[in-house]
Amino acid sequence: MLFRTVTSSLLAFLLLPFCSWGELTNEAIARATAAIQAAAPRAQADPARPIFHATAPAQWINDPNGPIYYKGFYHLFYQLHPFSDEGGPKYWGHVRSRDLAKWEPLPIALWPSREAGEAEVWSGCCTINGLGQPMIFYTSIAPGKSAQTDAAQWAAIGDDDLIHWRKSSANPVLTEALHGAKKIYDWRDPFIFRDKNRTFMVTGGNLNQAKGGQAVVNIYEAENAGLTQWVYRGVLFKHPDSTVATIECPNFFKLDDQWVLFVSPYGKVQYFIGDFDVETCRFQAHTRGLLDCGPNFYAPNTMQVPDGRRLVWGWVSGFPGGHGWNGCLSLPRLLTVSSDGQLRQKPAPQLSKLRGKAVEWRKIQLKSDGKTLMLPKTNAFEIRADIDLQTAESIVLEFKSGANNARPVTMNFSHSAFKMMDAETPLSLAKVGRNLNLRIFIDRSVLEVFANETVCATKIISPLDTSATLEIHAQDGAATAKLVQAWPMKTIW
Ligand code: FRU
């Protein structure tokens, strides 16, 4: 045993000068980890960095990857560029939580295996295969190759705590050869689902690139328990809008007896709800909508939790560079489908564990002159408001703070639309009996709003100072804020 260890490390040492890839894997990961550690003090001292949204200790992050609940932990991975706060080749970062409230940063989970011909490890999913092994599936990009034309789907096998991963000896697990004569561009972002004891994978991409692209979701079926052999079952879904050129990060799952598809089309994330025919592997959508109408939410990924419910996280994107960190994940949102085929989203109930002492106001009569409420002395808080709209045509909320020169954060809810600064989306309050229920999370530079569990909006803001106020007005009529509550929020770390 000792002899074997000595000889293999000796061998590695002897081979080092001859390694044509420039660096051995363990050296690559040590460099990445050191780069994160070096950037962390500056990132963590930045007053705009959120405290109750998950992110890397420092540097650039994008999509949430491979959310999975396994052996008592909620695991989240994410796209990470360890060497700067402005993007570059991607690795997989990792955090986990026992309760969805407090999170623990973990070592980098996946990195490009240069020695095996990888330059980047892009988005994907995590699952347990039929042999009981944790597996990550992800898109692998080779050095000098274009992700548009030359991607492959790779796998890695994990240990029980999902901390250590080794690349599968079956890599590349899915290659373009599966598609025969069909060429799929931007082929990426594997997501696995199961139906009727069969295991499927979906990927995003587009056909007919030369003619502007036909955005599609592709479907594959596993042929073995180890999930290393797959067959192509064709196109699950073609995007109905000709303006959509491609689809990234598809998620496809059953929820409340309906099938739900999420697509990230280089624009606002859309959902489609409808029927899936497992025999033909085709999805027929009946309703559609936006997951988030704000400008800063993209590439969401979902997790099924032990009681069967499903959570989603998105990438909060679009922060300014140059602060040692860039990007975070949205709050976990609990998903349901309403009887009329609309997606409903509410903040995961476990987030209430992060609340400090509440301040509350009851039965506030609202007219056009408005009411000013003093918020807790922090710029990381949650607000809950239950408003009876009575005769009012719309409700306006304004968060203001003096010192930082921060632009006020304004939102306007009318019977037909929701406007938040430059974002606007239809809203139908009439359907919900004239009640407006708001959950608003302000985490320094991140704002997330949930209105009646049907409209969500994520927006990057300039942080308020710690003596912010909330002004609420009713326009063209009167309304009553039955209850407004505000909580300072604690950090998740
Ligand atoms: C979405 C995306 C994915 C890709 C990843 C690369 O933001 O472009 O399609 O896998 O980011 O980081």
Short mmCIF file of C-alpha atoms and ligand atoms in Angstrom, two decimals:
data_model
loop_
_atom_site.label_atom_id
_atom_site.label_comp_id
_atom_site.label_asym_id
_atom_site.label_seq_id
_atom_site.Cartn_x
_atom_site.Cartn_y
_atom_site.Cartn_z
CA MET A 1 0.00 0.00 0.00
CA LEU A 2 2.72 2.39 1.14
CA PHE A 3 4.79 1.29 -1.83
CA ARG A 4 1.87 2.03 -4.19
CA THR A 5 1.33 5.53 -2.74
CA VAL A 6 5.02 6.33 -2.90
CA THR A 7 5.38 5.06 -6.44
CA SER A 8 2.30 6.87 -7.72
CA SER A 9 3.28 10.22 -6.21
CA LEU A 10 6.81 9.68 -7.45
CA LEU A 11 5.39 8.97 -10.86
CA ALA A 12 3.28 12.13 -10.74
CA PHE A 13 6.30 14.11 -9.66
CA LEU A 14 8.45 12.63 -12.43
CA LEU A 15 5.79 13.28 -15.04
CA LEU A 16 5.27 16.87 -13.95
CA PRO A 17 7.88 18.43 -16.26
CA PHE A 18 6.43 16.50 -19.18
CA CYS A 19 2.85 17.47 -18.61
CA SER A 20 1.89 19.19 -21.86
CA TRP A 21 -1.28 20.77 -20.36
CA GLY A 22 0.76 23.27 -18.41
CA GLU A 23 -0.63 22.42 -15.03
CA LEU A 24 -1.74 19.37 -13.14
CA THR A 25 -5.30 19.30 -11.90
CA ASN A 26 -4.46 19.67 -8.22
CA GLU A 27 -2.29 22.66 -9.02
CA ALA A 28 -5.14 24.20 -11.04
CA ILE A 29 -7.60 23.88 -8.19
CA ALA A 30 -5.10 25.21 -5.68
CA ARG A 31 -4.62 28.30 -7.85
CA ALA A 32 -8.37 28.83 -8.19
CA THR A 33 -8.94 28.46 -4.45
CA ALA A 34 -6.09 30.86 -3.68
CA ALA A 35 -7.55 33.43 -6.10
CA ILE A 36 -10.92 33.28 -4.33
CA GLN A 37 -9.27 33.57 -0.92
CA ALA A 38 -7.20 36.55 -2.04
CA ALA A 39 -10.25 38.41 -3.36
CA ALA A 40 -12.51 37.58 -0.40
CA PRO A 41 -11.55 40.37 2.07
CA ARG A 42 -12.26 43.08 -0.49
CA ALA A 43 -15.47 41.44 -1.74
CA GLN A 44 -16.78 40.90 1.76
CA ALA A 45 -16.06 44.47 2.83
CA ASP A 46 -18.15 45.89 -0.02
CA PRO A 47 -21.29 47.52 1.44
CA ALA A 48 -23.33 46.60 -1.65
CA ARG A 49 -22.67 42.84 -1.36
CA PRO A 50 -25.86 41.04 -0.30
CA ILE A 51 -25.92 39.26 3.08
CA PHE A 52 -28.92 36.94 2.76
CA HIS A 53 -28.54 35.85 -0.87
CA ALA A 54 -26.15 32.98 -1.58
CA THR A 55 -23.00 33.75 -3.52
CA ALA A 56 -19.32 32.79 -3.74
CA PRO A 57 -16.85 34.06 -1.12
CA ALA A 58 -15.58 36.33 -3.94
CA GLN A 59 -15.33 36.81 -7.73
CA TRP A 60 -17.76 36.19 -10.58
CA ILE A 61 -20.70 33.83 -10.37
CA ASN A 62 -23.57 33.09 -12.73
CA ASP A 63 -26.15 30.29 -13.06
CA PRO A 64 -27.25 28.13 -10.14
CA ASN A 65 -26.23 24.56 -11.03
CA GLY A 66 -27.31 21.12 -9.84
CA PRO A 67 -29.59 22.00 -6.91
CA ILE A 68 -30.19 18.79 -4.98
CA TYR A 69 -31.41 17.71 -1.56
CA TYR A 70 -29.27 14.79 -0.43
CA LYS A 71 -28.63 13.12 2.94
CA GLY A 72 -29.91 16.00 5.05
CA PHE A 73 -28.46 18.92 3.09
CA TYR A 74 -29.74 21.27 0.43
CA HIS A 75 -26.83 21.58 -2.01
CA LEU A 76 -26.44 24.35 -4.50
CA PHE A 77 -23.66 24.65 -7.03
CA TYR A 78 -23.09 27.67 -9.22
CA GLN A 79 -21.05 28.81 -12.20
CA LEU A 80 -17.90 30.46 -10.90
CA HIS A 81 -14.99 32.26 -12.46
CA PRO A 82 -12.41 32.22 -9.67
CA PHE A 83 -9.92 34.63 -11.23
CA SER A 84 -11.91 37.84 -11.66
CA ASP A 85 -15.20 39.58 -10.95
CA GLU A 86 -15.95 40.03 -14.65
CA GLY A 87 -16.35 36.52 -16.02
CA GLY A 88 -14.01 34.07 -17.75
CA PRO A 89 -13.66 30.26 -17.88
CA LYS A 90 -16.20 28.59 -15.62
CA TYR A 91 -15.81 26.26 -12.64
CA TRP A 92 -18.50 24.99 -10.24
CA GLY A 93 -18.70 26.60 -6.79
CA HIS A 94 -20.64 24.90 -3.98
CA VAL A 95 -22.70 25.84 -0.90
CA ARG A 96 -24.96 23.75 1.29
CA SER A 97 -27.60 24.27 3.95
CA ARG A 98 -29.47 22.15 6.46
CA ASP A 99 -32.47 24.45 6.65
CA LEU A 100 -32.52 26.71 3.55
CA ALA A 101 -31.79 29.66 5.82
CA LYS A 102 -28.14 29.33 6.90
CA TRP A 103 -25.57 28.34 4.25
CA GLU A 104 -22.05 27.03 4.37
CA PRO A 105 -19.46 27.72 1.64
CA LEU A 106 -17.69 24.58 0.41
CA PRO A 107 -14.62 23.95 -1.76
CA ILE A 108 -14.85 24.35 -5.53
CA ALA A 109 -16.64 21.21 -6.73
CA LEU A 110 -15.73 20.96 -10.41
CA TRP A 111 -12.98 22.48 -12.47
CA PRO A 112 -11.87 22.04 -16.06
CA SER A 113 -9.73 18.89 -16.36
CA ARG A 114 -7.10 20.32 -18.67
CA GLU A 115 -5.37 16.96 -18.81
CA ALA A 116 -8.55 15.43 -20.19
CA GLY A 117 -9.09 18.20 -22.73
CA GLU A 118 -11.43 20.61 -20.95
CA ALA A 119 -11.26 24.41 -20.77
CA GLU A 120 -14.57 25.15 -19.05
CA VAL A 121 -17.26 23.35 -17.10
CA TRP A 122 -20.62 24.94 -17.87
CA SER A 123 -24.07 24.59 -16.37
CA GLY A 124 -25.85 21.36 -15.55
CA CYS A 125 -27.64 19.27 -12.97
CA CYS A 126 -27.02 16.81 -10.16
CA THR A 127 -28.87 13.53 -9.68
CA ILE A 128 -28.54 10.11 -8.07
CA ASN A 129 -28.16 7.37 -10.68
CA GLY A 130 -29.79 3.95 -10.58
CA LEU A 131 -26.72 2.53 -8.82
CA GLY A 132 -27.11 5.02 -5.97
CA GLN A 133 -24.17 7.21 -7.06
CA PRO A 134 -24.39 11.02 -7.00
CA MET A 135 -23.74 12.32 -10.51
CA ILE A 136 -23.24 15.76 -11.98
CA PHE A 137 -24.02 16.24 -15.68
CA TYR A 138 -22.66 19.39 -17.26
CA THR A 139 -21.58 20.94 -20.53
CA SER A 140 -17.89 20.61 -21.23
CA ILE A 141 -16.06 23.05 -23.48
CA ALA A 142 -12.67 22.06 -24.91
CA PRO A 143 -9.72 24.48 -25.24
CA GLY A 144 -10.01 26.66 -28.33
CA LYS A 145 -13.46 25.30 -29.23
CA SER A 146 -16.60 27.37 -29.62
CA ALA A 147 -19.50 26.59 -27.28
CA GLN A 148 -21.78 27.43 -30.16
CA THR A 149 -20.62 24.58 -32.38
CA ASP A 150 -18.55 22.16 -30.29
CA ALA A 151 -20.00 21.23 -26.93
CA ALA A 152 -20.32 17.82 -25.25
CA GLN A 153 -22.13 16.69 -22.11
CA TRP A 154 -19.89 15.20 -19.44
CA ALA A 155 -20.48 13.57 -16.06
CA ALA A 156 -18.71 13.42 -12.72
CA ILE A 157 -19.29 10.99 -9.84
CA GLY A 158 -19.48 12.35 -6.30
CA ASP A 159 -18.94 11.06 -2.79
CA ASP A 160 -21.75 11.03 -0.24
CA ASP A 161 -21.21 14.58 0.95
CA LEU A 162 -21.08 15.81 -2.67
CA ILE A 163 -17.81 17.58 -1.93
CA HIS A 164 -15.37 15.46 -3.95
CA TRP A 165 -16.04 14.67 -7.57
CA ARG A 166 -14.17 12.61 -10.13
CA LYS A 167 -14.84 12.81 -13.82
CA SER A 168 -16.62 9.75 -15.24
CA SER A 169 -14.52 7.33 -17.26
CA ALA A 170 -17.43 7.31 -19.75
CA ASN A 171 -16.80 10.96 -20.77
CA PRO A 172 -17.88 12.46 -23.03
CA VAL A 173 -21.19 10.84 -22.07
CA LEU A 174 -23.27 12.57 -24.74
CA THR A 175 -21.73 13.74 -27.98
CA GLU A 176 -23.13 15.37 -31.06
CA ALA A 177 -23.02 12.00 -32.80
CA LEU A 178 -26.30 11.22 -31.01
CA HIS A 179 -28.09 13.75 -33.22
CA GLY A 180 -27.17 12.03 -36.49
CA ALA A 181 -27.53 14.45 -39.38
CA LYS A 182 -29.15 17.14 -37.25
CA LYS A 183 -26.89 19.98 -36.07
CA ILE A 184 -27.76 21.55 -32.73
CA TYR A 185 -25.97 24.79 -31.99
CA ASP A 186 -25.40 26.11 -28.46
CA TRP A 187 -26.03 22.59 -27.25
CA ARG A 188 -25.90 22.73 -23.47
CA ASP A 189 -27.18 22.74 -19.91
CA PRO A 190 -28.34 19.15 -19.22
CA PHE A 191 -31.26 18.71 -16.82
CA ILE A 192 -32.52 15.28 -15.71
CA PHE A 193 -36.09 14.27 -14.87
CA ARG A 194 -37.89 10.97 -14.34
CA ASP A 195 -41.29 9.76 -15.44
CA LYS A 196 -42.84 6.29 -15.25
CA ASN A 197 -39.56 4.81 -14.00
CA ARG A 198 -37.71 6.12 -17.02
CA THR A 199 -34.89 8.68 -16.85
CA PHE A 200 -34.71 11.56 -19.30
CA MET A 201 -32.42 14.48 -19.92
CA VAL A 202 -33.26 17.77 -21.61
CA THR A 203 -30.76 20.20 -23.12
CA GLY A 204 -31.12 23.61 -24.72
CA GLY A 205 -29.94 24.82 -28.11
CA ASN A 206 -31.05 25.81 -31.56
CA LEU A 207 -31.46 24.38 -35.04
CA ASN A 208 -31.00 26.18 -38.34
CA GLN A 209 -28.45 28.57 -36.94
CA ALA A 210 -27.74 29.94 -40.42
CA LYS A 211 -31.33 31.14 -40.73
CA GLY A 212 -31.42 32.88 -37.37
CA GLY A 213 -32.05 29.79 -35.25
CA GLN A 214 -35.05 27.78 -34.11
CA ALA A 215 -34.93 27.60 -30.32
CA VAL A 216 -35.46 24.04 -29.09
CA VAL A 217 -35.38 21.80 -26.05
CA ASN A 218 -33.92 18.37 -26.88
CA ILE A 219 -34.76 15.19 -25.04
CA TYR A 220 -32.69 12.03 -24.40
CA GLU A 221 -33.47 8.83 -22.55
CA ALA A 222 -31.03 6.85 -20.37
CA GLU A 223 -30.41 3.26 -21.38
CA ASN A 224 -28.55 2.05 -18.30
CA ALA A 225 -28.74 2.49 -14.53
CA GLY A 226 -25.34 4.21 -14.40
CA LEU A 227 -26.66 6.91 -16.77
CA THR A 228 -23.69 6.61 -19.10
CA GLN A 229 -25.63 5.51 -22.19
CA TRP A 230 -28.27 7.72 -23.76
CA VAL A 231 -30.43 7.82 -26.87
CA TYR A 232 -31.77 10.95 -28.55
CA ARG A 233 -35.57 11.13 -28.50
CA GLY A 234 -35.77 14.29 -30.60
CA VAL A 235 -37.16 17.74 -29.93
CA LEU A 236 -39.34 17.96 -26.81
CA PHE A 237 -40.35 21.54 -27.53
CA LYS A 238 -39.88 24.20 -30.20
CA HIS A 239 -40.20 27.74 -28.98
CA PRO A 240 -43.31 29.28 -30.56
CA ASP A 241 -41.79 32.78 -30.99
CA SER A 242 -39.65 33.26 -34.08
CA THR A 243 -37.79 36.09 -32.30
CA VAL A 244 -36.30 33.63 -29.80
CA ALA A 245 -33.04 32.35 -31.29
CA THR A 246 -31.98 29.84 -28.65
CA ILE A 247 -32.83 28.28 -25.31
CA GLU A 248 -30.46 27.97 -22.36
CA CYS A 249 -30.91 26.13 -19.07
CA PRO A 250 -34.16 24.23 -19.70
CA ASN A 251 -35.81 22.71 -16.61
CA PHE A 252 -38.68 20.26 -17.15
CA PHE A 253 -40.66 18.69 -14.30
CA LYS A 254 -44.08 17.59 -13.10
CA LEU A 255 -45.76 19.85 -10.58
CA ASP A 256 -49.32 19.61 -9.25
CA ASP A 257 -50.17 17.12 -12.02
CA GLN A 258 -49.04 19.41 -14.80
CA TRP A 259 -45.76 19.56 -16.72
CA VAL A 260 -43.72 22.72 -16.43
CA LEU A 261 -40.90 23.90 -18.68
CA PHE A 262 -38.58 26.81 -17.85
CA VAL A 263 -36.48 28.34 -20.62
CA SER A 264 -33.85 31.08 -20.54
CA PRO A 265 -33.96 32.67 -24.00
CA TYR A 266 -31.24 35.37 -23.69
CA GLY A 267 -34.04 37.49 -22.21
CA LYS A 268 -36.62 37.25 -19.46
CA VAL A 269 -37.06 33.69 -18.25
CA GLN A 270 -40.30 32.09 -19.47
CA TYR A 271 -42.39 29.23 -18.22
CA PHE A 272 -44.72 26.97 -20.21
CA ILE A 273 -47.26 24.65 -18.62
CA GLY A 274 -48.94 21.73 -20.38
CA ASP A 275 -48.90 18.00 -21.13
CA PHE A 276 -46.03 15.60 -21.67
CA ASP A 277 -46.48 12.44 -23.67
CA VAL A 278 -43.84 10.04 -22.41
CA GLU A 279 -44.25 7.73 -25.41
CA THR A 280 -43.63 10.35 -28.08
CA CYS A 281 -41.46 12.54 -25.80
CA ARG A 282 -43.30 15.67 -26.87
CA PHE A 283 -44.51 18.55 -24.70
CA GLN A 284 -47.66 20.45 -25.57
CA ALA A 285 -47.87 23.81 -23.76
CA HIS A 286 -51.22 25.35 -22.85
CA THR A 287 -50.23 28.43 -20.86
CA ARG A 288 -47.13 30.54 -20.57
CA GLY A 289 -45.79 33.43 -18.56
CA LEU A 290 -42.70 35.08 -17.10
CA LEU A 291 -40.92 33.73 -14.06
CA ASP A 292 -39.68 37.15 -13.19
CA CYS A 293 -40.48 40.43 -14.87
CA GLY A 294 -37.46 42.31 -13.50
CA PRO A 295 -34.34 42.94 -15.56
CA ASN A 296 -31.86 40.98 -13.41
CA PHE A 297 -33.03 37.35 -13.09
CA TYR A 298 -31.74 34.59 -15.41
CA ALA A 299 -30.90 30.89 -15.87
CA PRO A 300 -32.95 29.46 -12.98
CA ASN A 301 -32.57 25.89 -11.80
CA THR A 302 -34.92 23.82 -9.64
CA MET A 303 -34.68 21.29 -6.80
CA GLN A 304 -37.23 18.74 -5.70
CA VAL A 305 -37.34 18.52 -1.90
CA PRO A 306 -38.24 15.39 0.11
CA ASP A 307 -41.93 16.26 0.49
CA GLY A 308 -42.21 16.44 -3.32
CA ARG A 309 -42.36 20.21 -3.53
CA ARG A 310 -40.10 22.15 -5.89
CA LEU A 311 -37.88 25.15 -5.26
CA VAL A 312 -36.23 27.44 -7.77
CA TRP A 313 -33.20 29.74 -7.65
CA GLY A 314 -32.15 32.15 -10.39
CA TRP A 315 -28.96 34.02 -11.10
CA VAL A 316 -29.19 37.68 -10.07
CA SER A 317 -27.11 39.23 -12.84
CA GLY A 318 -25.96 42.64 -13.95
CA PHE A 319 -23.94 44.03 -11.03
CA PRO A 320 -21.18 46.53 -11.71
CA GLY A 321 -17.68 45.02 -11.88
CA GLY A 322 -14.64 46.04 -9.91
CA HIS A 323 -15.71 45.14 -6.37
CA GLY A 324 -14.13 41.71 -5.95
CA TRP A 325 -17.51 39.97 -6.29
CA ASN A 326 -20.20 39.91 -8.98
CA GLY A 327 -23.48 38.02 -8.99
CA CYS A 328 -25.55 36.12 -6.48
CA LEU A 329 -28.40 33.63 -6.48
CA SER A 330 -32.00 34.66 -5.91
CA LEU A 331 -33.84 33.64 -2.76
CA PRO A 332 -35.27 30.12 -2.90
CA ARG A 333 -38.84 30.27 -4.22
CA LEU A 334 -41.45 27.60 -3.66
CA LEU A 335 -43.39 26.73 -6.82
CA THR A 336 -46.97 25.64 -7.36
CA VAL A 337 -49.31 25.60 -10.35
CA SER A 338 -52.77 27.15 -9.97
CA SER A 339 -55.89 25.42 -11.26
CA ASP A 340 -55.96 27.82 -14.24
CA GLY A 341 -52.43 26.81 -15.26
CA GLN A 342 -50.44 29.75 -13.91
CA LEU A 343 -47.17 29.40 -12.09
CA ARG A 344 -47.22 30.62 -8.50
CA GLN A 345 -44.07 31.45 -6.56
CA LYS A 346 -43.55 32.38 -2.96
CA PRO A 347 -40.43 32.84 -0.87
CA ALA A 348 -39.44 29.53 0.78
CA PRO A 349 -41.10 29.58 4.24
CA GLN A 350 -37.75 28.74 5.90
CA LEU A 351 -36.55 32.27 5.12
CA SER A 352 -38.54 33.52 8.10
CA LYS A 353 -35.75 32.07 10.28
CA LEU A 354 -33.58 34.95 9.14
CA ARG A 355 -35.94 37.59 10.48
CA GLY A 356 -35.01 39.80 13.41
CA LYS A 357 -37.51 41.70 15.55
CA ALA A 358 -40.59 42.87 13.64
CA VAL A 359 -41.93 46.40 13.43
CA GLU A 360 -45.59 46.49 12.45
CA TRP A 361 -48.39 48.81 11.53
CA ARG A 362 -52.10 47.97 11.35
CA LYS A 363 -55.09 49.46 9.57
CA ILE A 364 -53.36 52.33 7.83
CA GLN A 365 -55.81 54.39 5.78
CA LEU A 366 -54.18 55.18 2.47
CA LYS A 367 -55.00 58.15 0.28
CA SER A 368 -53.03 60.16 -2.23
CA ASP A 369 -51.03 62.05 0.40
CA GLY A 370 -49.54 58.75 1.61
CA LYS A 371 -48.09 57.46 4.86
CA THR A 372 -44.43 57.36 5.77
CA LEU A 373 -43.16 54.38 7.78
CA MET A 374 -39.74 54.31 9.45
CA LEU A 375 -38.04 51.04 8.57
CA PRO A 376 -35.67 49.02 10.80
CA LYS A 377 -32.20 50.57 10.97
CA THR A 378 -30.61 48.42 8.28
CA ASN A 379 -30.55 48.10 4.50
CA ALA A 380 -31.22 44.36 4.56
CA PHE A 381 -34.86 43.73 5.39
CA GLU A 382 -38.11 42.04 4.49
CA ILE A 383 -41.44 43.88 4.21
CA ARG A 384 -44.81 42.23 4.14
CA ALA A 385 -47.91 44.25 3.29
CA ASP A 386 -51.55 43.16 3.02
CA ILE A 387 -53.52 45.87 1.30
CA ASP A 388 -57.27 46.04 0.74
CA LEU A 389 -57.60 48.02 -2.47
CA GLN A 390 -61.15 49.34 -1.83
CA THR A 391 -61.71 52.19 -4.33
CA ALA A 392 -58.04 52.85 -5.17
CA GLU A 393 -56.93 52.56 -8.79
CA SER A 394 -53.35 51.85 -7.80
CA ILE A 395 -50.92 51.61 -4.91
CA VAL A 396 -47.51 53.21 -4.97
CA LEU A 397 -44.64 52.19 -2.70
CA GLU A 398 -41.47 54.25 -2.41
CA PHE A 399 -38.40 53.29 -0.44
CA LYS A 400 -36.31 56.37 0.27
CA SER A 401 -33.08 57.03 2.05
CA GLY A 402 -31.24 60.29 2.46
CA ALA A 403 -27.56 59.75 2.89
CA ASN A 404 -26.37 57.53 0.02
CA ASN A 405 -27.90 59.56 -2.78
CA ALA A 406 -29.65 56.28 -3.52
CA ARG A 407 -32.39 56.61 -6.12
CA PRO A 408 -35.71 55.86 -4.44
CA VAL A 409 -36.99 52.38 -5.14
CA THR A 410 -40.51 52.79 -6.49
CA MET A 411 -43.22 50.35 -7.44
CA ASN A 412 -46.74 50.84 -8.63
CA PHE A 413 -49.45 48.16 -8.51
CA SER A 414 -52.59 48.91 -10.48
CA HIS A 415 -55.45 46.64 -11.45
CA SER A 416 -53.84 45.75 -14.71
CA ALA A 417 -50.09 46.29 -14.38
CA PHE A 418 -47.11 46.25 -12.07
CA LYS A 419 -44.36 48.78 -12.64
CA MET A 420 -41.05 48.85 -10.86
CA MET A 421 -38.77 51.59 -12.05
CA ASP A 422 -38.10 50.56 -15.68
CA ALA A 423 -39.83 47.14 -15.55
CA GLU A 424 -43.51 46.63 -16.27
CA THR A 425 -45.74 43.56 -16.50
CA PRO A 426 -49.47 42.76 -16.57
CA LEU A 427 -51.06 42.04 -13.20
CA SER A 428 -54.65 41.14 -12.54
CA LEU A 429 -55.67 42.16 -9.08
CA ALA A 430 -59.34 41.90 -9.96
CA LYS A 431 -59.05 38.11 -9.88
CA VAL A 432 -57.85 38.01 -6.30
CA GLY A 433 -60.69 39.90 -4.67
CA ARG A 434 -59.01 43.32 -4.46
CA ASN A 435 -56.29 42.18 -2.13
CA LEU A 436 -52.68 43.00 -2.73
CA ASN A 437 -50.24 40.82 -0.78
CA LEU A 438 -46.66 41.91 -1.05
CA ARG A 439 -43.42 40.33 0.07
CA ILE A 440 -40.49 42.62 -0.58
CA PHE A 441 -36.88 41.70 0.16
CA ILE A 442 -34.21 44.36 0.05
CA ASP A 443 -30.73 42.95 0.56
CA ARG A 444 -28.41 45.92 0.11
CA SER A 445 -28.14 46.01 -3.71
CA VAL A 446 -30.68 43.26 -4.45
CA LEU A 447 -34.44 43.74 -4.50
CA GLU A 448 -36.91 40.88 -4.90
CA VAL A 449 -40.66 41.45 -4.96
CA PHE A 450 -43.47 38.89 -4.82
CA ALA A 451 -46.98 40.21 -5.51
CA ASN A 452 -49.94 37.90 -4.79
CA GLU A 453 -47.60 34.97 -5.47
CA THR A 454 -48.13 35.52 -9.18
CA VAL A 455 -45.77 38.31 -10.14
CA CYS A 456 -42.10 38.35 -9.18
CA ALA A 457 -39.48 40.93 -9.98
CA THR A 458 -35.76 41.01 -9.27
CA LYS A 459 -33.78 44.20 -9.62
CA ILE A 460 -30.36 45.50 -8.74
CA ILE A 461 -30.62 48.78 -6.83
CA SER A 462 -28.22 51.19 -5.23
CA PRO A 463 -28.21 50.27 -1.54
CA LEU A 464 -30.42 52.32 0.76
CA ASP A 465 -28.86 53.76 3.87
CA THR A 466 -29.76 52.48 7.31
CA SER A 467 -32.46 55.04 7.98
CA ALA A 468 -34.74 54.32 5.07
CA THR A 469 -38.46 55.04 4.98
CA LEU A 470 -41.32 53.47 3.12
CA GLU A 471 -44.01 55.76 1.71
CA ILE A 472 -47.27 54.16 0.64
CA HIS A 473 -49.94 56.03 -1.33
CA ALA A 474 -53.28 55.07 -2.80
CA GLN A 475 -54.06 56.75 -6.13
CA ASP A 476 -57.49 57.77 -7.41
CA GLY A 477 -59.37 56.44 -4.40
CA ALA A 478 -58.77 55.02 -0.96
CA ALA A 479 -57.29 51.76 0.32
CA THR A 480 -56.39 50.22 3.66
CA ALA A 481 -53.09 48.63 4.52
CA LYS A 482 -54.48 46.02 6.90
CA LEU A 483 -51.04 44.97 8.08
CA VAL A 484 -47.52 46.06 7.21
CA GLN A 485 -44.58 44.28 8.84
CA ALA A 486 -40.88 44.92 8.49
CA TRP A 487 -38.06 42.69 9.70
CA PRO A 488 -34.32 43.31 9.70
CA MET A 489 -32.76 40.23 8.06
CA LYS A 490 -29.77 38.31 9.36
CA THR A 491 -26.94 37.04 7.24
CA ILE A 492 -27.17 33.51 5.83
CA TRP A 493 -23.49 32.78 6.56
C1 FRU B 1 -26.53 30.85 -18.97
C2 FRU B 1 -25.28 30.21 -19.55
C3 FRU B 1 -25.48 28.72 -19.81
C4 FRU B 1 -24.07 28.21 -19.80
C5 FRU B 1 -23.45 29.04 -18.70
C6 FRU B 1 -21.99 29.33 -18.89
O1 FRU B 1 -26.23 32.01 -18.26
O2 FRU B 1 -24.91 30.88 -20.76
O3 FRU B 1 -26.17 28.44 -21.01
O4 FRU B 1 -23.99 26.84 -19.52
O5 FRU B 1 -24.19 30.25 -18.67
O6 FRU B 1 -21.48 29.97 -17.77
#
